[in-house]
Short mmCIF file of C-alpha atoms and ligand atoms in Angstrom, two decimals:
data_model
loop_
_atom_site.label_atom_id
_atom_site.label_comp_id
_atom_site.label_asym_id
_atom_site.label_seq_id
_atom_site.Cartn_x
_atom_site.Cartn_y
_atom_site.Cartn_z
CA MET A 28 -10.30 54.17 -7.37
CA ASN A 29 -7.70 56.84 -8.00
CA ALA A 30 -4.80 56.53 -10.40
CA HIS A 31 -2.31 55.54 -7.66
CA SER A 32 -4.39 52.78 -6.13
CA GLU A 33 -5.24 51.51 -9.61
CA SER A 34 -1.55 51.47 -10.38
CA ILE A 35 -0.81 49.58 -7.15
CA ALA A 36 -3.43 46.98 -7.99
CA LEU A 37 -1.74 46.55 -11.37
CA MET A 38 1.64 46.16 -9.64
CA HIS A 39 0.31 43.19 -7.73
CA LYS A 40 -1.13 41.67 -10.87
CA TYR A 41 2.26 42.22 -12.46
CA LEU A 42 4.00 40.46 -9.54
CA ASP A 43 1.65 37.49 -10.00
CA GLY A 44 2.26 37.39 -13.74
CA ASP A 45 -1.36 38.30 -14.46
CA LEU A 46 -0.96 41.51 -16.50
CA ASN A 47 -2.32 41.65 -20.02
CA LYS A 48 -0.85 43.95 -22.67
CA THR A 49 -3.25 46.86 -22.10
CA GLU A 50 -2.75 46.75 -18.33
CA GLU A 51 0.98 46.59 -18.77
CA GLN A 52 0.98 49.75 -20.90
CA LYS A 53 -1.27 51.47 -18.39
CA LEU A 54 1.07 50.63 -15.52
CA GLN A 55 4.11 51.67 -17.56
CA GLY A 56 2.50 54.97 -18.42
CA HIS A 57 1.66 55.75 -14.81
CA LEU A 58 5.06 54.74 -13.45
CA GLU A 59 6.84 57.05 -15.88
CA ASP A 60 5.07 60.03 -14.35
CA CYS A 61 4.80 58.96 -10.71
CA GLU A 62 7.79 58.68 -8.44
CA ASP A 63 5.68 57.50 -5.50
CA CYS A 64 4.51 54.52 -7.46
CA GLN A 65 8.02 53.79 -8.71
CA ALA A 66 9.17 53.71 -5.09
CA HIS A 67 6.20 51.55 -4.14
CA LEU A 68 7.03 48.95 -6.77
CA ARG A 69 10.69 49.01 -5.79
CA GLU A 70 9.74 48.33 -2.17
CA LEU A 71 7.44 45.50 -3.15
CA LYS A 72 10.17 43.89 -5.22
CA ARG A 73 12.67 44.29 -2.43
CA THR A 74 10.23 42.75 0.03
CA ILE A 75 9.94 39.71 -2.20
CA THR A 76 13.72 39.48 -2.56
CA LEU A 77 14.09 39.62 1.22
CA LEU A 78 11.52 36.88 1.69
CA GLN A 79 13.22 34.73 -0.90
CA SER A 80 16.55 35.24 0.83
CA ALA A 81 15.20 33.75 4.05
CA GLU A 82 17.41 30.84 4.92
CA HIS A 83 16.11 27.34 4.81
CA ILE A 84 15.66 25.67 8.11
CA LYS A 85 16.23 22.00 8.75
CA ALA A 86 14.24 19.71 10.98
CA PRO A 87 15.98 18.66 14.20
CA ALA A 88 18.01 15.45 14.23
CA ASN A 89 16.05 12.21 14.71
CA PHE A 90 12.90 13.86 13.45
CA THR A 91 11.95 10.85 11.32
CA ASP A 92 12.63 8.35 14.13
CA LYS A 93 10.45 10.35 16.47
CA VAL A 94 7.58 10.33 14.01
CA MET A 95 7.96 6.60 13.39
CA ASN A 96 8.03 5.84 17.11
CA ASN A 97 4.80 7.73 17.63
CA LEU A 98 2.78 6.11 14.88
CA PRO A 99 -0.02 3.79 15.91
CA LYS A 100 0.97 0.12 15.81
CA GLU A 101 0.93 -1.33 12.36
CA LYS A 102 -1.33 -4.20 11.43
CA LYS A 103 0.11 -7.61 12.37
CA ARG A 104 -0.50 -8.87 8.86
CA MET A 105 2.11 -6.53 7.48
CA ILE A 106 4.76 -7.27 10.05
CA TYR A 107 4.34 -10.91 9.10
CA LYS A 108 4.54 -10.09 5.40
CA ARG A 109 7.73 -8.13 5.79
CA TRP A 110 9.26 -10.82 7.98
CA VAL A 111 8.45 -13.35 5.28
CA LYS A 112 10.17 -11.13 2.74
CA SER A 113 13.41 -10.97 4.70
CA HIS A 114 13.48 -14.63 5.76
CA PRO A 115 12.41 -16.55 2.65
CA PHE A 116 14.18 -19.77 3.54
CA ILE A 117 12.86 -20.15 7.07
CA VAL A 118 9.40 -19.36 5.86
CA ALA A 119 9.60 -21.86 3.03
CA ALA A 120 10.66 -24.53 5.51
CA ALA A 121 7.94 -23.59 7.99
CA VAL A 122 5.24 -23.54 5.37
CA PHE A 123 6.51 -26.83 4.07
CA PHE A 124 6.26 -28.44 7.51
CA ILE A 125 2.72 -27.22 7.94
CA PHE A 126 1.72 -28.68 4.61
CA MET A 127 3.66 -31.80 5.43
CA LEU A 128 1.91 -32.39 8.72
CA GLY A 129 -1.41 -32.11 6.99
CA GLY A 130 -0.31 -34.22 4.08
CA MET A 131 1.48 -36.74 6.20
CA PHE A 132 -1.50 -37.75 8.27
CA THR A 133 -3.61 -38.06 5.19
CA ASP A 134 -1.01 -40.17 3.46
CA TRP A 135 -0.18 -42.21 6.49
CA ASN A 136 -3.49 -42.86 8.12
CA GLN A 137 -6.15 -42.75 5.49
CA ASP A 138 -4.31 -44.30 2.65
CA SER A 139 -3.49 -47.90 3.40
CA GLN A 140 -4.11 -49.21 -0.09
CA LEU A 141 -1.30 -50.58 -2.13
CA VAL A 142 0.17 -47.97 -4.40
CA VAL A 143 2.71 -48.66 -7.12
CA SER A 144 4.21 -45.83 -9.12
CA LYS A 145 4.20 -47.87 -12.32
CA GLN A 146 2.52 -51.09 -13.13
CA GLU A 147 3.70 -52.04 -16.57
CA ASN A 148 4.89 -55.65 -16.65
CA LEU A 149 4.69 -55.94 -12.87
CA ILE A 150 2.83 -58.67 -11.10
CA ILE A 151 0.72 -57.75 -8.14
CA GLN A 152 -0.22 -60.49 -5.73
CA GLY A 153 -2.23 -59.26 -2.77
CA ASP A 154 -0.04 -56.66 -1.17
CA THR A 155 3.13 -57.76 -2.89
CA VAL A 156 4.56 -56.31 -6.03
CA ILE A 157 6.79 -58.51 -8.11
CA VAL A 158 9.22 -57.36 -10.74
CA PRO A 159 9.42 -60.56 -12.77
CA GLU A 160 12.62 -61.93 -14.14
CA GLY A 161 13.53 -60.41 -17.46
CA VAL A 162 11.56 -57.24 -16.80
CA VAL A 163 13.47 -53.96 -16.71
CA VAL A 164 11.77 -51.10 -14.95
CA GLU A 165 13.11 -47.89 -16.41
CA GLY A 166 13.21 -45.15 -13.82
CA ASP A 167 12.37 -44.98 -10.14
CA LEU A 168 9.84 -47.23 -8.49
CA LEU A 169 7.72 -46.42 -5.47
CA VAL A 170 5.72 -49.03 -3.61
CA LYS A 171 3.49 -47.92 -0.77
CA ASN A 172 1.69 -50.16 1.69
CA GLY A 173 3.11 -53.28 0.13
CA ASN A 174 6.19 -55.44 -0.24
CA LEU A 175 8.43 -55.70 -3.24
CA ILE A 176 10.11 -58.67 -4.80
CA ILE A 177 12.64 -57.91 -7.42
CA GLU A 178 13.52 -60.64 -9.86
CA GLY A 179 14.12 -58.40 -12.76
CA VAL A 180 16.00 -55.12 -12.94
CA ILE A 181 15.10 -51.68 -11.75
CA ASP A 182 17.02 -48.97 -13.55
CA GLY A 183 16.58 -46.35 -10.86
CA ASP A 184 15.89 -45.77 -7.20
CA VAL A 185 13.47 -47.88 -5.21
CA THR A 186 11.40 -46.57 -2.39
CA ILE A 187 9.22 -48.80 -0.29
CA VAL A 188 6.88 -47.14 2.10
CA ASN A 189 5.22 -49.11 4.83
CA GLY A 190 6.44 -52.36 3.44
CA GLU A 191 9.67 -54.13 2.74
CA LEU A 192 11.85 -55.62 0.10
CA ILE A 193 11.54 -59.34 0.18
CA GLU A 194 14.94 -60.66 -0.56
CA SER A 195 13.75 -64.13 -1.38
CA THR A 196 10.77 -65.52 -3.15
CA SER A 197 9.06 -67.65 -0.67
CA LEU A 198 5.67 -67.11 -2.19
CA ASP A 199 5.93 -69.98 -4.61
CA GLY A 200 6.60 -72.40 -1.82
CA GLU A 201 10.02 -73.46 -3.07
CA GLY A 202 11.81 -72.31 0.01
CA LEU A 203 14.37 -69.57 0.37
CA MET A 204 15.86 -68.44 -2.81
CA ALA A 205 18.21 -65.54 -3.28
CA SER A 206 16.70 -62.73 -5.17
CA VAL A 207 18.25 -62.52 -8.56
CA GLY A 208 16.99 -59.08 -9.30
CA GLU A 209 18.99 -55.93 -9.08
CA ILE A 210 18.50 -52.27 -8.35
CA ASN A 211 20.67 -49.90 -10.32
CA GLY A 212 19.99 -47.12 -7.89
CA GLU A 213 19.35 -46.53 -4.22
CA LEU A 214 16.99 -48.51 -2.09
CA GLN A 215 15.03 -46.80 0.61
CA THR A 216 12.61 -48.40 2.96
CA VAL A 217 10.40 -46.09 4.89
CA ASN A 218 8.43 -47.67 7.65
CA ARG A 219 7.80 -45.09 10.26
CA MET A 220 5.98 -41.84 10.16
CA PHE A 221 9.08 -39.80 10.71
CA ASP A 222 11.02 -41.71 8.12
CA TRP A 223 8.23 -40.88 5.76
CA LEU A 224 8.40 -37.27 6.76
CA TRP A 225 12.14 -37.23 6.30
CA TYR A 226 11.81 -38.83 2.94
CA GLN A 227 9.34 -36.15 1.89
CA ILE A 228 11.60 -33.38 3.10
CA LYS A 229 14.56 -34.77 1.22
CA SER A 230 12.64 -35.11 -1.98
CA PHE A 231 11.19 -31.64 -1.52
CA PHE A 232 14.60 -30.07 -1.13
CA SER A 233 16.23 -32.07 -3.86
CA GLY A 234 13.39 -30.82 -6.03
CA VAL A 235 13.91 -27.26 -4.88
CA PHE A 236 17.65 -27.26 -5.34
CA SER A 237 17.98 -29.47 -8.38
CA THR A 238 19.79 -27.69 -11.16
CA ASP A 239 18.12 -29.34 -14.07
CA MET B 21 10.89 11.77 -6.97
CA ASP B 22 7.14 12.16 -7.32
CA GLN B 23 6.89 8.62 -8.62
CA ILE B 24 8.95 7.24 -5.73
CA ILE B 25 6.72 9.03 -3.23
CA ARG B 26 3.64 7.76 -5.05
CA ASP B 27 4.91 4.18 -4.75
CA LYS B 28 5.75 4.65 -1.08
CA ILE B 29 2.25 5.96 -0.40
CA LYS B 30 0.78 2.89 -2.08
CA GLN B 31 2.87 0.67 0.17
CA VAL B 32 1.81 2.63 3.24
CA LYS B 33 -1.83 2.24 2.19
CA LYS B 34 -1.32 -1.50 2.00
CA GLY B 35 -0.20 -1.37 5.61
CA ASP B 36 3.56 -1.16 5.25
CA GLN B 37 4.46 1.24 8.03
CA ALA B 38 8.18 1.16 7.28
CA ALA B 39 7.59 2.71 3.85
CA PHE B 40 6.29 5.79 5.63
CA SER B 41 9.70 6.56 7.09
CA ASP B 42 10.99 7.34 3.60
CA VAL B 43 8.11 9.76 3.12
CA VAL B 44 8.91 11.48 6.42
CA GLU B 45 12.60 11.55 5.58
CA TYR B 46 11.88 13.26 2.28
CA TYR B 47 9.46 15.93 3.54
CA GLN B 48 10.69 16.51 7.09
CA HIS B 49 12.69 19.69 6.43
CA LYS B 50 10.01 21.30 4.27
CA ILE B 51 7.21 20.58 6.71
CA TYR B 52 9.29 21.53 9.72
CA GLN B 53 10.30 24.80 8.10
CA HIS B 54 6.70 25.52 7.18
CA CYS B 55 5.60 25.00 10.78
CA TYR B 56 8.55 27.01 12.03
CA ARG B 57 7.72 29.97 9.84
CA MET B 58 4.05 29.73 10.69
CA LEU B 59 4.58 29.44 14.44
CA GLY B 60 7.77 31.42 14.90
CA ASN B 61 9.43 29.03 17.38
CA ALA B 62 11.23 25.73 17.28
CA HIS B 63 9.40 23.98 20.09
CA GLU B 64 5.90 24.36 18.68
CA ALA B 65 7.22 23.81 15.18
CA GLU B 66 8.58 20.39 16.03
CA ASP B 67 5.39 19.37 17.82
CA MET B 68 3.18 20.42 14.95
CA ALA B 69 5.41 19.00 12.23
CA GLN B 70 5.47 15.66 14.08
CA GLU B 71 1.72 15.81 14.44
CA ALA B 72 1.27 16.60 10.75
CA PHE B 73 3.10 13.42 9.72
CA ILE B 74 1.24 11.31 12.26
CA ARG B 75 -2.10 12.63 11.01
CA ALA B 76 -1.07 12.01 7.43
CA TYR B 77 -0.27 8.42 8.34
CA VAL B 78 -3.47 7.82 10.28
CA ASN B 79 -5.59 9.32 7.50
CA ILE B 80 -3.61 7.92 4.59
CA ASP B 81 -6.64 6.05 3.26
CA SER B 82 -8.45 9.32 2.69
CA PHE B 83 -5.60 10.63 0.51
CA ASP B 84 -6.62 10.57 -3.14
CA ASP B 85 -3.80 8.99 -5.18
CA GLY B 86 -4.66 11.17 -8.14
CA ARG B 87 -3.52 14.29 -6.27
CA LYS B 88 -0.16 15.56 -5.17
CA PHE B 89 0.88 14.19 -1.81
CA SER B 90 2.87 17.32 -0.92
CA THR B 91 -0.26 19.48 -1.36
CA TRP B 92 -2.17 17.25 1.01
CA LEU B 93 0.65 17.17 3.56
CA TYR B 94 1.07 20.95 3.52
CA ARG B 95 -2.64 21.37 4.05
CA ILE B 96 -2.53 19.18 7.16
CA ALA B 97 0.48 21.09 8.49
CA THR B 98 -1.05 24.50 7.74
CA ASN B 99 -4.34 23.64 9.42
CA LEU B 100 -2.52 22.34 12.48
CA THR B 101 -0.42 25.48 12.84
CA ILE B 102 -3.39 27.79 12.40
CA ASP B 103 -5.29 25.80 15.05
CA ARG B 104 -2.32 26.08 17.36
CA ILE B 105 -2.09 29.83 16.86
CA ARG B 106 -5.79 30.18 17.70
CA LYS B 107 -5.42 28.14 20.85
CA ARG B 108 -2.47 30.09 22.16
CA LYS B 109 -2.89 31.75 25.47
CA PRO B 110 -3.15 35.51 25.10
CA ASP B 111 0.09 35.98 27.05
CA PHE B 112 2.09 33.99 24.52
CA PHE B 113 4.68 36.24 23.01
CA LEU B 114 7.64 35.68 20.81
CA ASP B 115 10.36 36.53 23.27
CA ALA B 116 9.06 33.96 25.71
CA GLU B 117 11.63 31.44 26.78
CA ILE B 118 11.13 28.13 25.16
CA LYS B 119 10.79 25.09 27.36
CA GLY B 120 14.04 23.16 27.72
CA THR B 121 16.22 25.92 26.34
CA GLU B 122 16.80 28.05 29.41
CA GLY B 123 18.39 31.37 28.70
CA LEU B 124 17.70 31.25 25.01
CA ASP B 125 14.94 33.35 23.66
CA MET B 126 13.35 32.68 20.32
CA TYR B 127 15.78 34.88 18.45
CA SER B 128 18.99 33.34 19.69
CA GLN B 129 17.53 29.91 19.14
CA LEU B 130 16.62 30.84 15.63
CA ALA B 131 20.14 32.04 15.06
CA SER B 132 21.66 28.81 16.32
CA THR B 133 19.31 26.80 14.16
CA TYR B 134 20.34 28.01 10.79
CA ILE B 135 23.01 30.64 10.77
CA SER B 136 26.62 29.60 10.53
CA PRO B 137 29.22 31.59 12.51
CA SER B 138 30.81 32.89 9.32
CA ASP B 139 27.72 34.86 8.38
CA LYS B 140 27.99 38.58 8.70
CA VAL B 141 26.26 40.14 11.66
CA GLU B 142 23.98 42.16 9.40
CA GLY B 143 22.99 38.91 7.72
CA ILE B 144 21.99 37.35 11.03
CA GLU B 145 20.14 40.43 12.14
CA LEU B 146 18.37 40.67 8.82
CA GLN B 147 17.32 37.02 8.90
CA ARG B 148 15.91 37.43 12.39
CA TYR B 149 14.12 40.55 11.36
CA ILE B 150 12.54 38.98 8.30
CA HIS B 151 11.49 35.95 10.31
CA HIS B 152 9.98 38.15 12.98
CA GLU B 153 8.07 40.25 10.47
CA ILE B 154 6.63 37.18 8.78
CA SER B 155 5.46 35.81 12.09
CA GLU B 156 3.72 39.09 12.88
CA LEU B 157 1.43 38.81 9.86
CA PRO B 158 -2.11 37.60 10.44
CA PRO B 159 -2.07 33.79 9.90
CA LYS B 160 -4.20 33.83 6.76
CA TYR B 161 -1.70 36.10 5.03
CA ARG B 162 1.28 34.48 6.68
CA SER B 163 0.53 31.02 5.31
CA ILE B 164 0.22 32.34 1.77
CA ILE B 165 3.37 34.47 1.93
CA ILE B 166 5.37 31.53 3.30
CA LEU B 167 4.02 29.09 0.73
CA ARG B 168 4.64 31.51 -2.13
CA TYR B 169 8.01 33.05 -1.35
CA ILE B 170 9.76 30.63 0.98
CA GLU B 171 8.41 27.34 -0.28
CA GLU B 172 7.89 28.58 -3.84
CA PHE B 173 4.48 27.15 -4.63
CA SER B 174 2.46 28.61 -7.48
CA LEU B 175 -0.73 30.49 -6.64
CA GLN B 176 -2.74 27.62 -8.10
CA GLU B 177 -0.95 25.13 -5.82
CA ILE B 178 -1.53 27.40 -2.83
CA SER B 179 -5.22 27.50 -3.68
CA GLU B 180 -5.22 23.68 -3.60
CA ILE B 181 -3.21 23.44 -0.39
CA LEU B 182 -5.43 25.87 1.49
CA ASP B 183 -8.59 24.80 -0.30
CA ILE B 184 -9.60 28.35 -1.05
CA PRO B 185 -10.43 29.93 -4.43
CA LEU B 186 -7.57 31.28 -6.53
CA GLY B 187 -9.11 34.76 -6.40
CA THR B 188 -8.97 34.70 -2.61
CA VAL B 189 -5.33 33.61 -2.72
CA LYS B 190 -4.56 36.60 -4.95
CA THR B 191 -6.38 39.08 -2.73
CA ARG B 192 -4.57 37.78 0.31
CA ILE B 193 -1.15 37.72 -1.26
CA HIS B 194 -1.61 41.35 -2.34
CA ARG B 195 -2.48 42.33 1.22
CA GLY B 196 0.33 40.23 2.64
CA ARG B 197 2.87 41.84 0.33
CA GLU B 198 1.59 45.32 1.23
CA ALA B 199 1.78 44.59 4.95
CA LEU B 200 5.33 43.31 4.63
CA ARG B 201 6.35 46.16 2.37
CA LYS B 202 5.46 48.60 5.12
CA ARG B 203 7.42 46.59 7.69
CA LEU B 204 10.47 45.91 5.56
CA ARG B 205 10.76 49.13 3.58
CA HIS B 206 13.40 50.59 5.90
CA VAL B 207 15.60 47.52 5.93
ZN1 ZN C 310 1.26 56.85 -8.59
#
């Protein structure tokens, strides 16, 4: 390798930032004496400047849309996921109905036993629940698959599912007698499947939107 | 920005196609320009840049999250353009009319792409000349020169993009610079 080609090799190392001190001095020394190599380095630097001055080119309009339209179809799972994300309310309602349908048949068909939400101080005779006189039920009362006789007081809402409120006590054989009990809340009687469903929906949403 | 792209890629990997549009939006100009400089004409450049993004999407699962996405994307684009150059018919030449742009050769199309009317004539001529000289380089030098001086990657990054040793990158960039020096010395 002659002095010029060695010097040119060093120029390229210099342009890549790879020169060590010794090499730098060697290149310096040669350039001071060699006009050809000075010109060579100048031309290299100018070439780089020209390249760097090349203007930046932009992609044509609608480039992104074109790419997106040509992608293979995305997995269904994700479309569903994203739809869920942008329609939270509809999805909540739909999911609720699905659960409801499942739950409803279980509740309605398989469960025909008497259910009472609280039993303290209540009398249960067969399929009839009695709130005796003088008894105060604090809070809501739910009776399912049975009737309710209120002689005492219920301090809350009453829901009777698949049964009814017996307004008079005819069980003791003393004939019709006005019920003396009272409900300090709302009474709901739910006797059909869709009433039951509606009841569930209402309680679901009042749960969802309650502020406390 | 790197972090945003990283997150988008994660979403794409999970199957969220829409997240990919942000990735395309962000890289479209860089990748298009790379293809344009590699191929020398707008028509092929758009085809290959489109293809690069589609391939990136299809193969997204093979992208290693620990690496830089841009490096990976540039590699796809570079390989596609080099393949395209190899497959060109021998009669392909730069002044050929480009499909759909009757009457415009590559040079006038280039001018309309990125030079505003207020530019001096010498400026336009010079830009065309530089572009032409780049596209005359052998592809293996061309890709390195473009990545280094137009897209401003470091030599180490170029070695990763092209998946060739750093020493080879240096040898090629020296030769590329010498070739261009000879072509541009009289400008
Ligand atoms: Zn010399």
